[in-house]
């Protein structure tokens, strides 16, 4: 399952530093929080970026200034937050290397922030009757049917097209919201906590289903955080649940069975936040095969890109007939303060709902090993299970050197936990006890305090919500392209919110999934491309309610060509991180033109990938052969994106053939607009497309010429523009040796 919270050891390829020091107040102008944006992240030769930012500030303002850095950015871009006066803002703004300085405005935050952030408010236009007849198939860990998000008050009977069923279970009942529920476990082996029904004992499936189609729930929150109204993208639609994931994982056999049932049952959209560590050949991948069958019947499959970022080539779900979704941020962060007994303050990144109860003693985990179990301090410092001495830990805050969700500390009776480390901090975790996650630089300051004070104490604050004005950018964990199976097929396709998302949760599990954590809460905050995927699913379902006859490819095209543009300055690898950009559901209702495709197009693509007639007959279920269908290269698959791998240092000439179908006004004319760096020469023929009817199709050719040096990545874009539409497609050319 592609939920980032399931990974205990964080990726260590980036660093966000949160640096706060209590400084004496100086009289004069009032200070406010400002963001100082320094553009692209540069190599620091091992020097912590937080120290570089502090030196920058002292150089700009002088060492006697009382300006203080609150937050240093280092994962994906360069910048920091500081408390400044208006005069200091003007001074810093004039310095070389400063892109901009702007105030950190605090706005009211709501649970629906992810949808609102995309301009998709509760009051958007809806085709209510059609939406109520729309069925979303969710292949996941099951669902918690008693959640308020799945209340069926006001829902009529299931639509007549529904051919599925809800099995007879002793502990599970469907309603007019959850109209179908099945579970699959072909090996018949169940774990201790597995529930042999569609009921969700883990939480993941409940979270994703409510993100897609959860009903409106007012006053929803995670123990007071993110308070507001929770809702899915298509709250009036119905849900069909296909449980394939258990304590031992999600088998290919079960996944294919779920696809098979979902297609036959009559679902309109499929959402699957499941994947593998690496991309597998299309015809050896249960999700690729299942989604191909769904595509044939007009059903779009939305799938998560994977959580193996930020390295290139890590995306795992890459089938071109399905929608691969990366995870992007929204403009909400959760920060958790730590105050030491000497009044020093630090800001960490966690979701902490525990209210502080004064100060507690603070100790280093390496100094409190479980000697009864012959555990050395070199092990206890990592805070692994059974490594801590409960008599030395009980009632104290412990400082750990390795990321963990707090099971060992909780079992040892700790009052709280401070984790020091240089893992990514652009997303927050929920922990089993009061916890904050700080950088190693801050950790060393905390450890110095512990070692030099006779009675060191600390207090961990309840988290507060802050605004991230750089959003959206691709999350560090989100898997990147290029597509490891087909370089000339751009993946991911687009991005959707997948960071710190609040949605419904099972009451059969704690928010941390730790048994010793006895909390049972109706909502939870988690991150992952698993959370991004159902946002895209909801957007696709929304588009389909207005365009029920559109193909899967047409819906995918509408979402991609109308996506919000994202900045390569805040996302390394640019389109390989975010695809076409972040989904814009409202704009996708009226894309003007779509890049449509059908089974024949994908068969030609697979022929070009070297698959045999016999192999293709397995996936197409007919006698199609490469000789009869033709064999087209991946460059010419009719996708709303353009990608090509070329040899470095050799002049190249790449040609793409595409066709677009008019879904806007019957009589319309579009002109081409190309944005490209000087290194590329891009020609589009013809440069104007005229249509006289809806459904009419026109073809065009794109030729890209140039020469790229070794390991070069170049982005451009092509847009078809008329008076009301901008049908935008990314162009990515990259060199290989």
XYZ file of C-alpha atoms in Angstrom:
737
model
C 0.000 0.000 0.000
C 1.383 3.333 -0.959
C 0.947 5.241 2.282
C 4.107 6.946 3.432
C 3.352 6.337 7.112
C 3.952 2.614 6.634
C 7.669 3.201 6.117
C 9.427 3.355 9.485
C 12.853 4.338 8.154
C 12.616 7.654 6.314
C 14.362 8.542 3.089
C 17.592 10.379 3.904
C 18.155 12.191 0.622
C 16.994 15.563 1.841
C 16.832 17.745 4.908
C 14.348 20.247 6.254
C 15.713 22.200 9.179
C 13.471 23.858 11.712
C 15.588 26.224 13.720
C 14.147 28.405 16.460
C 16.112 30.088 19.228
C 14.639 32.300 21.907
C 16.226 35.701 21.426
C 15.781 38.823 23.511
C 13.097 41.221 22.351
C 14.354 44.490 20.903
C 12.353 47.652 20.785
C 11.540 49.358 17.511
C 9.504 48.234 14.590
C 7.157 45.309 15.035
C 8.476 42.054 13.647
C 6.454 39.750 11.430
C 7.123 36.410 9.815
C 8.471 36.653 6.259
C 9.582 34.028 3.784
C 12.919 34.695 2.124
C 13.015 32.733 -1.121
C 16.506 32.066 -2.480
C 15.586 29.999 -5.527
C 17.224 26.748 -6.524
C 18.906 24.573 -3.927
C 22.673 24.708 -4.340
C 25.291 22.228 -3.185
C 26.408 23.144 0.325
C 29.570 20.995 0.541
C 28.344 19.426 3.765
C 27.563 22.685 5.535
C 24.065 22.578 7.097
C 21.772 24.888 5.184
C 20.387 26.261 8.437
C 23.850 27.617 9.290
C 24.220 29.109 5.808
C 20.885 30.838 6.251
C 21.919 32.135 9.672
C 25.187 33.472 8.216
C 23.226 35.048 5.363
C 20.930 36.810 7.807
C 23.819 38.039 9.965
C 25.671 39.296 6.892
C 22.583 41.131 5.708
C 21.556 42.658 9.010
C 24.612 42.470 11.217
C 25.320 40.155 14.112
C 23.573 42.466 16.587
C 20.194 42.209 14.883
C 17.488 40.397 16.857
C 15.995 38.890 13.704
C 15.596 35.134 14.175
C 15.281 32.281 11.717
C 12.217 30.181 12.382
C 12.302 27.691 9.528
C 14.943 26.692 6.978
C 13.938 24.977 3.715
C 16.311 22.421 2.270
C 14.428 19.496 0.791
C 13.632 20.877 -2.622
C 14.476 24.546 -2.709
C 16.367 27.227 -0.882
C 14.761 29.648 1.533
C 13.898 30.371 5.121
C 11.313 32.003 7.348
C 12.396 34.798 9.693
C 10.880 37.428 11.936
C 11.786 40.733 10.301
C 10.953 44.405 10.418
C 9.781 46.234 7.291
C 13.181 47.956 6.983
C 14.954 44.613 7.173
C 12.639 43.240 4.493
C 13.644 46.053 2.136
C 17.321 45.485 2.882
C 17.198 41.728 2.287
C 15.068 42.159 -0.852
C 17.850 44.198 -2.453
C 20.538 41.567 -1.866
C 21.982 39.461 -4.666
C 20.554 35.951 -4.798
C 17.215 36.833 -3.198
C 14.264 35.998 -5.410
C 11.550 37.418 -3.173
C 10.580 38.230 0.390
C 6.910 38.015 1.298
C 4.822 37.807 4.478
C 3.847 34.468 5.954
C 0.098 35.043 6.173
C -1.964 32.904 8.523
C -5.328 31.828 7.188
C -8.113 29.709 8.621
C -7.520 26.059 7.874
C -10.169 23.411 7.297
C -10.262 19.616 6.836
C -11.397 20.131 3.251
C -8.200 22.064 2.621
C -6.922 19.624 0.015
C -10.010 20.066 -2.189
C -10.325 23.788 -1.491
C -6.630 24.268 -2.262
C -7.362 23.093 -5.817
C -10.280 25.527 -6.145
C -12.759 22.686 -5.719
C -15.116 24.061 -3.072
C -18.285 22.562 -1.610
C -20.327 24.849 -3.869
C -18.910 23.783 -7.257
C -21.383 22.942 -9.987
C -22.542 19.332 -9.773
C -24.627 16.961 -11.882
C -26.313 15.685 -8.740
C -28.443 12.919 -10.227
C -25.614 11.531 -12.348
C -23.185 11.775 -9.445
C -25.570 9.729 -7.309
C -25.537 7.070 -10.031
C -21.741 7.082 -10.240
C -20.018 4.097 -8.626
C -16.418 4.253 -7.440
C -14.611 0.939 -7.025
C -11.960 1.034 -4.288
C -9.424 -1.813 -4.239
C -7.734 -1.590 -0.857
C -7.857 -2.843 2.758
C -11.633 -2.675 3.075
C -13.788 -0.054 4.755
C -15.241 0.881 8.161
C -18.932 1.127 7.230
C -20.095 2.850 10.431
C -17.978 5.929 9.714
C -20.025 9.111 9.339
C -18.312 9.564 5.973
C -20.332 6.619 4.662
C -23.718 7.535 6.111
C -26.472 6.876 3.562
C -29.044 9.370 4.835
C -30.681 10.938 1.779
C -29.418 8.253 -0.619
C -31.877 6.304 -2.731
C -31.540 2.721 -3.850
C -28.408 1.718 -5.815
C -28.489 2.641 -9.515
C -30.098 0.069 -11.769
C -26.839 -0.452 -13.682
C -25.239 -1.932 -10.548
C -24.672 -5.660 -10.978
C -22.565 -6.265 -7.900
C -23.477 -7.467 -4.461
C -22.717 -7.219 -0.796
C -21.907 -10.575 0.699
C -23.493 -11.898 3.858
C -21.136 -11.279 6.768
C -21.626 -11.480 10.515
C -19.811 -8.200 11.136
C -20.457 -6.092 8.048
C -23.514 -4.554 6.416
C -23.758 -2.457 3.262
C -26.116 0.495 2.843
C -27.192 2.816 0.039
C -23.782 4.559 0.148
C -21.598 1.448 0.303
C -23.525 -0.632 -2.204
C -21.017 -3.441 -2.713
C -18.361 -5.146 -0.611
C -16.203 -8.221 -1.210
C -12.959 -9.575 0.121
C -10.274 -11.765 -1.439
C -7.703 -14.035 0.214
C -6.972 -16.874 -2.120
C -4.337 -18.531 0.068
C -6.784 -18.678 2.968
C -4.125 -17.638 5.470
C -5.242 -14.865 7.834
C -3.229 -12.971 10.404
C -4.224 -12.492 14.026
C -5.711 -9.050 13.428
C -7.196 -9.749 9.994
C -10.980 -9.555 9.831
C -12.494 -12.075 7.415
C -14.905 -9.634 5.820
C -14.688 -6.353 3.893
C -14.346 -4.559 7.233
C -11.131 -2.541 7.447
C -8.881 -3.487 10.355
C -5.945 -1.396 9.117
C -7.382 2.017 8.147
C -5.855 2.631 4.729
C -8.928 1.669 2.698
C -11.287 3.711 4.861
C -9.039 6.748 4.390
C -8.819 6.430 0.591
C -12.539 5.653 0.120
C -13.601 8.699 2.117
C -11.171 10.889 0.167
C -12.797 9.827 -3.093
C -16.454 9.754 -2.141
C -16.961 10.413 1.553
C -20.135 12.267 2.525
C -19.934 15.657 4.236
C -19.021 15.412 7.934
C -19.060 18.667 9.879
C -16.749 19.310 12.851
C -14.368 16.590 11.735
C -10.812 16.706 13.079
C -7.888 14.684 14.323
C -8.234 15.341 18.049
C -8.792 19.037 17.364
C -6.283 19.458 14.520
C -7.513 20.273 10.990
C -10.988 21.015 12.309
C -13.670 21.573 9.688
C -15.910 19.710 7.252
C -14.565 16.470 5.800
C -15.765 15.452 2.344
C -14.801 13.420 -0.671
C -14.473 14.633 -4.236
C -17.843 13.150 -5.263
C -19.765 12.928 -1.967
C -23.036 11.901 -3.597
C -21.561 8.915 -5.422
C -21.704 5.271 -4.351
C -18.809 3.097 -3.194
C -18.000 -0.511 -4.042
C -15.320 -2.045 -1.819
C -12.874 -4.765 -2.882
C -10.624 -5.824 -0.014
C -7.369 -7.387 -1.238
C -4.815 -6.266 1.342
C -4.119 -8.025 4.627
C -1.462 -8.124 7.306
C 0.825 -10.015 4.912
C 0.277 -7.727 1.914
C -1.754 -7.671 -1.302
C -1.345 -10.576 -3.715
C -1.464 -10.344 -7.502
C -4.085 -13.018 -7.607
C -6.406 -11.168 -5.272
C -5.846 -7.866 -7.081
C -6.750 -9.371 -10.435
C -9.838 -10.970 -8.914
C -10.913 -7.601 -7.565
C -10.435 -5.944 -10.955
C -12.368 -8.706 -12.590
C -15.319 -8.282 -10.220
C -15.263 -4.499 -10.257
C -15.449 -4.352 -14.050
C -18.289 -6.836 -14.139
C -20.138 -5.182 -11.250
C -20.453 -1.966 -13.223
C -18.175 0.518 -11.443
C -17.438 3.768 -13.285
C -13.983 4.515 -11.871
C -11.399 2.341 -10.078
C -9.058 3.640 -7.393
C -6.088 1.513 -6.349
C -3.443 2.870 -3.981
C -1.293 -0.239 -4.161
C 1.988 -0.896 -5.894
C 5.353 -2.595 -5.888
C 8.862 -1.468 -5.084
C 9.846 -1.382 -8.766
C 8.036 -1.216 -12.071
C 7.277 -4.613 -13.540
C 6.745 -5.541 -17.199
C 3.243 -4.568 -18.255
C 2.106 -8.096 -18.779
C 3.577 -9.312 -15.493
C 1.833 -6.671 -13.439
C -1.605 -7.367 -11.984
C -2.482 -3.694 -11.846
C -1.415 -3.072 -15.459
C -3.396 -6.037 -16.668
C -6.463 -5.268 -14.575
C -6.488 -1.631 -15.580
C -6.149 -2.598 -19.251
C -9.308 -4.625 -19.001
C -11.026 -1.761 -17.241
C -9.922 0.656 -19.984
C -11.471 -1.556 -22.637
C -14.831 -1.064 -20.943
C -14.466 2.678 -20.536
C -13.330 2.552 -16.902
C -10.376 4.709 -15.912
C -8.070 3.315 -13.233
C -6.357 5.817 -10.968
C -3.222 4.427 -9.323
C -0.568 5.742 -6.963
C 2.896 6.462 -8.357
C 4.835 4.991 -5.414
C 6.718 6.235 -2.360
C 10.329 5.635 -3.386
C 11.288 9.213 -4.256
C 13.036 11.502 -4.684
C 15.461 9.475 -6.816
C 14.835 9.319 -10.557
C 13.335 6.274 -12.222
C 11.590 5.051 -9.070
C 7.959 5.210 -10.233
C 6.346 1.757 -10.109
C 2.846 2.075 -11.618
C 3.449 3.118 -15.230
C 0.790 1.541 -17.466
C -0.037 4.213 -20.103
C -3.749 3.315 -20.185
C -4.116 4.197 -16.487
C -3.581 7.392 -14.502
C -0.344 7.501 -12.457
C -0.627 10.010 -9.626
C 2.223 11.714 -7.777
C 1.810 13.305 -4.350
C 2.005 17.070 -3.965
C 1.719 19.325 -0.949
C -1.064 21.637 0.130
C -0.524 24.925 1.925
C -0.776 23.414 5.428
C 2.063 22.243 7.675
C 1.974 20.728 11.134
C 4.739 21.961 13.443
C 5.446 20.773 16.985
C 7.405 22.884 19.421
C 9.913 21.707 22.011
C 10.898 23.938 24.926
C 13.883 23.111 27.092
C 14.261 24.012 30.722
C 16.727 26.743 29.759
C 13.986 28.431 27.666
C 15.479 27.370 24.304
C 12.799 26.587 21.731
C 12.822 24.310 18.700
C 10.248 23.498 16.020
C 9.897 19.968 14.735
C 7.634 18.308 12.179
C 5.024 15.934 13.593
C 1.280 15.687 14.107
C 1.036 15.801 17.904
C -2.388 16.009 19.534
C -1.220 15.473 23.107
C -1.600 18.499 25.386
C 1.598 19.184 27.386
C 1.495 18.577 31.121
C 4.316 20.816 32.264
C 7.989 19.926 32.040
C 9.436 16.415 32.258
C 13.009 15.197 32.680
C 14.730 14.630 29.339
C 17.346 11.928 28.696
C 19.345 10.586 25.785
C 18.206 7.107 24.739
C 21.828 5.981 24.450
C 22.211 6.556 28.193
C 19.218 4.414 29.233
C 19.822 0.969 27.687
C 18.036 -2.153 28.856
C 21.047 -3.718 30.574
C 18.929 -6.593 31.836
C 18.568 -7.592 28.201
C 22.273 -6.924 27.544
C 21.395 -4.044 25.227
C 24.279 -1.597 24.639
C 23.795 2.134 24.366
C 24.695 1.960 20.675
C 21.433 0.074 20.187
C 19.190 1.805 22.734
C 19.968 5.173 21.136
C 17.863 3.989 18.171
C 14.835 3.402 20.434
C 14.108 -0.052 19.121
C 11.581 -2.308 20.844
C 12.799 -3.732 24.208
C 16.021 -1.726 23.988
C 15.166 0.807 26.733
C 15.255 0.445 30.523
C 11.727 1.248 31.802
C 13.037 2.226 35.261
C 15.241 4.907 33.700
C 12.742 6.015 31.055
C 9.387 6.134 32.839
C 8.011 9.663 33.015
C 10.854 11.112 30.957
C 11.238 12.499 27.435
C 13.818 10.513 25.497
C 15.956 11.671 22.574
C 16.305 9.031 19.832
C 18.787 8.847 16.963
C 16.523 6.908 14.583
C 13.084 7.569 13.208
C 10.364 5.416 14.779
C 6.674 5.791 15.641
C 7.209 5.508 19.411
C 6.340 1.913 20.259
C 9.489 1.281 22.330
C 9.201 4.592 24.144
C 5.513 4.059 24.888
C 6.058 0.532 26.231
C 8.907 1.791 28.419
C 6.640 4.442 29.942
C 8.252 7.516 28.393
C 6.468 10.858 28.681
C 7.517 11.875 25.188
C 10.070 11.489 22.442
C 12.390 13.744 20.466
C 13.768 12.270 17.251
C 16.851 13.826 15.726
C 17.677 13.104 12.125
C 18.184 14.510 8.676
C 15.336 12.769 6.887
C 12.785 14.698 4.829
C 10.479 16.943 6.794
C 8.020 18.093 4.156
C 5.411 15.764 5.625
C 4.460 14.851 9.182
C 3.792 11.587 11.022
C 1.441 10.715 13.860
C 3.165 9.137 16.862
C 2.065 6.978 19.789
C 3.144 9.562 22.377
C 4.077 13.264 22.395
C 6.831 13.558 19.780
C 8.701 16.100 17.722
C 11.165 15.422 14.887
C 14.090 17.846 14.666
C 17.249 18.062 12.598
C 20.564 16.589 13.689
C 21.919 20.118 14.145
C 19.132 20.897 16.581
C 19.534 17.471 18.124
C 23.162 18.177 18.957
C 22.118 21.378 20.731
C 19.522 19.445 22.719
C 22.066 16.757 23.667
C 24.544 19.431 24.749
C 21.880 20.845 27.055
C 21.201 17.372 28.485
C 24.889 16.676 29.133
C 25.643 20.048 30.736
C 22.573 20.496 32.962
C 22.238 18.740 36.299
C 18.461 18.470 35.948
C 17.541 18.833 32.251
C 13.830 19.146 31.492
C 11.667 19.745 28.449
C 8.078 20.081 27.286
C 6.610 18.999 23.928
C 3.808 21.249 22.700
C 0.636 20.320 20.866
C 1.082 20.799 17.133
C 0.076 24.014 15.447
C -0.952 24.525 11.837
C 1.123 26.805 9.635
C 0.877 28.011 6.047
C 3.286 26.754 3.388
C 3.153 29.429 0.712
C 5.496 27.485 -1.587
C 2.841 24.815 -2.158
C 2.167 22.930 -4.285
C 5.398 21.035 -4.847
C 6.030 17.322 -5.146
C 6.571 15.526 -1.850
C 10.039 14.135 -1.225
C 8.740 10.578 -0.950
C 6.767 10.653 -4.218
C 8.321 8.350 -6.831
C 9.820 10.012 -9.899
C 10.234 9.275 -13.567
C 11.558 8.656 -16.089
C 9.369 5.664 -16.767
C 11.743 2.701 -16.237
C 9.816 0.512 -18.693
C 9.197 2.992 -21.523
C 11.377 6.096 -21.543
C 9.158 7.770 -24.142
C 6.021 7.569 -21.991
C 6.016 10.369 -19.438
C 5.162 9.228 -15.922
C 3.728 10.281 -13.510
C 0.797 11.735 -15.411
C -0.110 14.395 -12.868
C -0.054 15.273 -9.181
C -2.680 15.530 -6.466
C -2.604 16.381 -2.755
C -0.992 13.578 -0.793
C 0.655 15.241 2.205
C -0.910 15.483 5.677
C -4.366 14.502 4.451
C -7.179 14.108 6.983
C -9.835 11.516 6.152
C -11.907 8.806 7.809
C -10.222 6.003 9.747
C -11.116 2.622 11.129
C -12.065 2.213 14.796
C -10.394 -1.182 14.659
C -6.885 0.261 14.742
C -4.941 3.097 16.297
C -3.822 6.066 14.165
C -0.231 4.799 14.407
C -1.140 1.135 13.808
C 0.789 0.306 16.986
C -0.995 -2.155 19.251
C 0.111 -0.403 22.434
C -1.472 2.820 21.166
C -4.999 2.474 22.568
C -6.475 5.509 20.802
C -9.388 4.844 18.466
C -10.279 7.874 16.380
C -12.741 8.376 13.497
C -10.264 10.438 11.430
C -6.530 10.294 10.830
C -3.835 12.401 9.141
C -1.449 10.476 6.879
C 0.670 11.060 3.778
C 1.561 9.112 0.663
C 0.813 8.739 -3.005
C -1.977 6.550 -1.625
C -3.635 9.772 -0.508
C -2.952 11.520 -3.828
C -4.490 8.724 -5.877
C -8.053 9.025 -4.449
C -7.979 12.792 -4.992
C -7.355 12.137 -8.683
C -9.988 9.398 -8.639
C -12.517 11.825 -7.207
C -11.630 14.419 -9.843
C -11.980 11.816 -12.613
C -15.353 10.715 -11.258
C -16.455 14.364 -11.128
C -15.527 14.858 -14.793
C -17.311 11.652 -15.753
C -20.568 12.826 -14.123
C -20.714 15.631 -16.703
C -19.326 13.530 -19.557
C -20.575 9.972 -18.955
C -19.800 8.799 -22.503
C -16.156 9.852 -22.469
C -13.532 7.134 -22.675
C -10.971 6.516 -19.954
C -8.335 8.197 -22.139
C -10.529 11.273 -22.690
C -11.053 11.752 -18.947
C -7.349 11.283 -18.314
C -6.553 13.805 -21.049
C -8.970 16.369 -19.629
C -7.331 16.133 -16.204
C -3.813 16.384 -17.607
C -4.241 19.231 -20.111
C -6.052 21.480 -17.606
C -3.802 20.818 -14.600
C -2.337 23.681 -12.601
C 1.233 24.311 -13.704
C 3.849 23.548 -11.046
C 7.303 25.031 -10.674
C 10.540 23.161 -11.389
C 12.179 25.502 -8.866
C 10.452 23.694 -6.006
C 10.354 20.158 -7.441
C 13.602 18.491 -8.499
C 13.243 16.612 -11.820
C 10.260 18.824 -12.715
C 7.798 16.855 -14.886
C 9.359 13.584 -13.731
C 8.097 14.628 -10.311
C 4.693 16.130 -11.047
C 3.790 15.165 -14.628
C 1.412 17.690 -16.174
C 0.903 19.478 -12.851
C -1.625 19.440 -10.033
C -5.200 18.442 -10.862
C -7.775 21.173 -11.462
C -11.154 19.352 -11.380
C -13.269 22.380 -12.315
C -11.218 23.242 -15.417
C -11.212 19.598 -16.487
C -14.958 19.748 -17.119
C -14.339 21.787 -20.257
C -10.923 20.966 -21.741
C -11.892 21.932 -25.318
C -9.827 19.153 -26.916
C -8.901 15.677 -25.722
C -6.206 13.206 -26.721
C -8.300 10.053 -27.040
C -7.024 6.490 -27.330
C -8.489 3.001 -27.463
C -7.421 -0.621 -27.264
C -5.964 -0.607 -30.789
C -3.662 2.281 -29.873
C -2.370 0.454 -26.812
C -1.922 -2.813 -28.726
C 0.229 -0.953 -31.262
C 2.213 0.483 -28.362
C 2.739 -2.962 -26.838
C 3.797 -4.329 -30.211
C 6.414 -1.617 -30.339
C 7.596 -2.663 -26.868
C 8.473 -6.103 -28.204
C 5.532 -8.135 -26.980
C 4.494 -11.129 -29.051
C 1.124 -11.971 -30.551
C 0.607 -14.638 -27.924
C 1.334 -12.269 -25.083
C -1.002 -9.630 -26.469
C -3.772 -12.100 -26.898
C -3.587 -12.709 -23.145
C -4.290 -9.105 -22.334
C -6.635 -8.283 -25.229
C -8.679 -11.485 -25.060
C -8.943 -11.606 -28.842
C -6.926 -12.670 -31.852
C -5.231 -9.301 -32.369
C -1.715 -9.632 -33.725
C 1.044 -7.131 -34.240
C 0.920 -7.765 -37.967
C -2.789 -6.942 -38.132
C -2.743 -4.052 -35.648
C 0.511 -2.535 -36.765
C 3.486 -1.723 -34.594
C 3.795 1.877 -33.519
C 6.582 3.341 -31.432
C 5.952 4.730 -27.987
C 6.618 8.206 -29.376
C 3.311 8.031 -31.241
C 0.989 6.717 -28.550
C -1.764 9.340 -28.444
C -1.066 10.711 -24.966
C -1.458 14.343 -23.800
C 2.266 14.477 -23.040
C 5.474 14.210 -25.058
C 8.633 12.508 -23.816
C 11.749 11.279 -25.596
C 15.052 9.807 -24.584
C 17.947 10.780 -26.861
C 21.648 10.011 -27.006
C 23.858 12.650 -25.478
C 26.166 14.860 -27.532
C 24.597 13.718 -30.812
C 22.166 15.909 -32.803
C 18.689 14.426 -32.600
C 15.462 14.799 -34.557
C 12.398 13.342 -32.830
C 8.909 13.266 -34.349
C 5.647 12.759 -32.447
C 2.319 12.097 -34.163
C -0.826 13.071 -32.284
C -4.542 13.604 -32.834
C -7.026 15.617 -30.803
C -10.800 15.384 -30.652
C -13.070 18.404 -30.298
C -15.255 18.279 -27.165
C -15.884 22.024 -26.980
C -17.819 24.286 -29.319
C -18.798 22.754 -32.642
C -17.146 25.532 -34.617
C -13.734 26.357 -33.165
C -10.186 27.127 -34.202
C -7.067 26.506 -32.118
C -3.604 27.948 -32.629
C -0.464 26.339 -31.313
C 1.711 27.990 -28.651
C 5.096 26.481 -27.828
C 7.282 27.433 -24.886
C 10.788 26.008 -25.155
C 14.367 26.884 -24.226
C 16.743 27.956 -26.966
C 18.456 24.568 -26.882
C 15.382 23.012 -28.534
C 13.894 23.714 -31.950
C 10.222 22.653 -31.932
C 8.015 22.694 -35.021
C 4.284 21.860 -35.054
C 2.492 21.089 -38.332
C -0.129 22.324 -38.869
C 0.035 25.272 -36.490
C -3.736 25.808 -36.616
C -6.541 23.300 -36.100
C -10.111 24.085 -37.196
C -13.187 22.098 -36.210
C -16.741 22.231 -37.525
C -18.395 19.681 -35.236
C -18.155 18.102 -31.796
C -16.333 14.772 -31.982
C -14.295 15.774 -35.022
C -10.654 14.700 -34.887
C -7.591 16.468 -36.307
C -4.012 15.231 -36.469
C -0.722 17.089 -36.109
C 2.990 16.389 -35.966
C 5.549 17.710 -33.505
C 9.231 17.698 -34.440
C 11.908 18.416 -31.842
C 15.543 19.002 -32.788
C 18.628 19.761 -30.764
C 21.725 18.406 -29.062
C 21.915 17.594 -25.356
C 24.952 17.027 -23.208
C 25.265 14.025 -20.895
C 22.481 13.576 -18.335
C 20.586 16.661 -19.470
C 16.892 17.142 -18.832
C 14.974 19.794 -20.808
C 11.345 20.849 -20.345
C 9.046 22.606 -22.801
C 5.311 22.772 -23.444
C 2.828 22.756 -26.298
C -0.615 24.320 -25.993
C -3.578 24.501 -28.328
C -5.266 27.815 -27.595
C -8.578 29.395 -28.541
C -10.602 32.169 -26.912
C -11.555 30.081 -23.866
C -9.232 27.077 -23.744
C -5.574 26.352 -23.231
C -4.957 22.660 -23.900
C -1.471 22.328 -22.432
C 0.890 19.352 -22.740
C 4.386 18.979 -21.278
C 7.350 18.133 -23.498
C 10.335 16.437 -21.864
C 13.561 15.564 -23.678
C 16.371 13.914 -21.731
C 19.703 12.441 -22.694
C 21.189 9.047 -21.945
C 24.685 7.757 -22.517
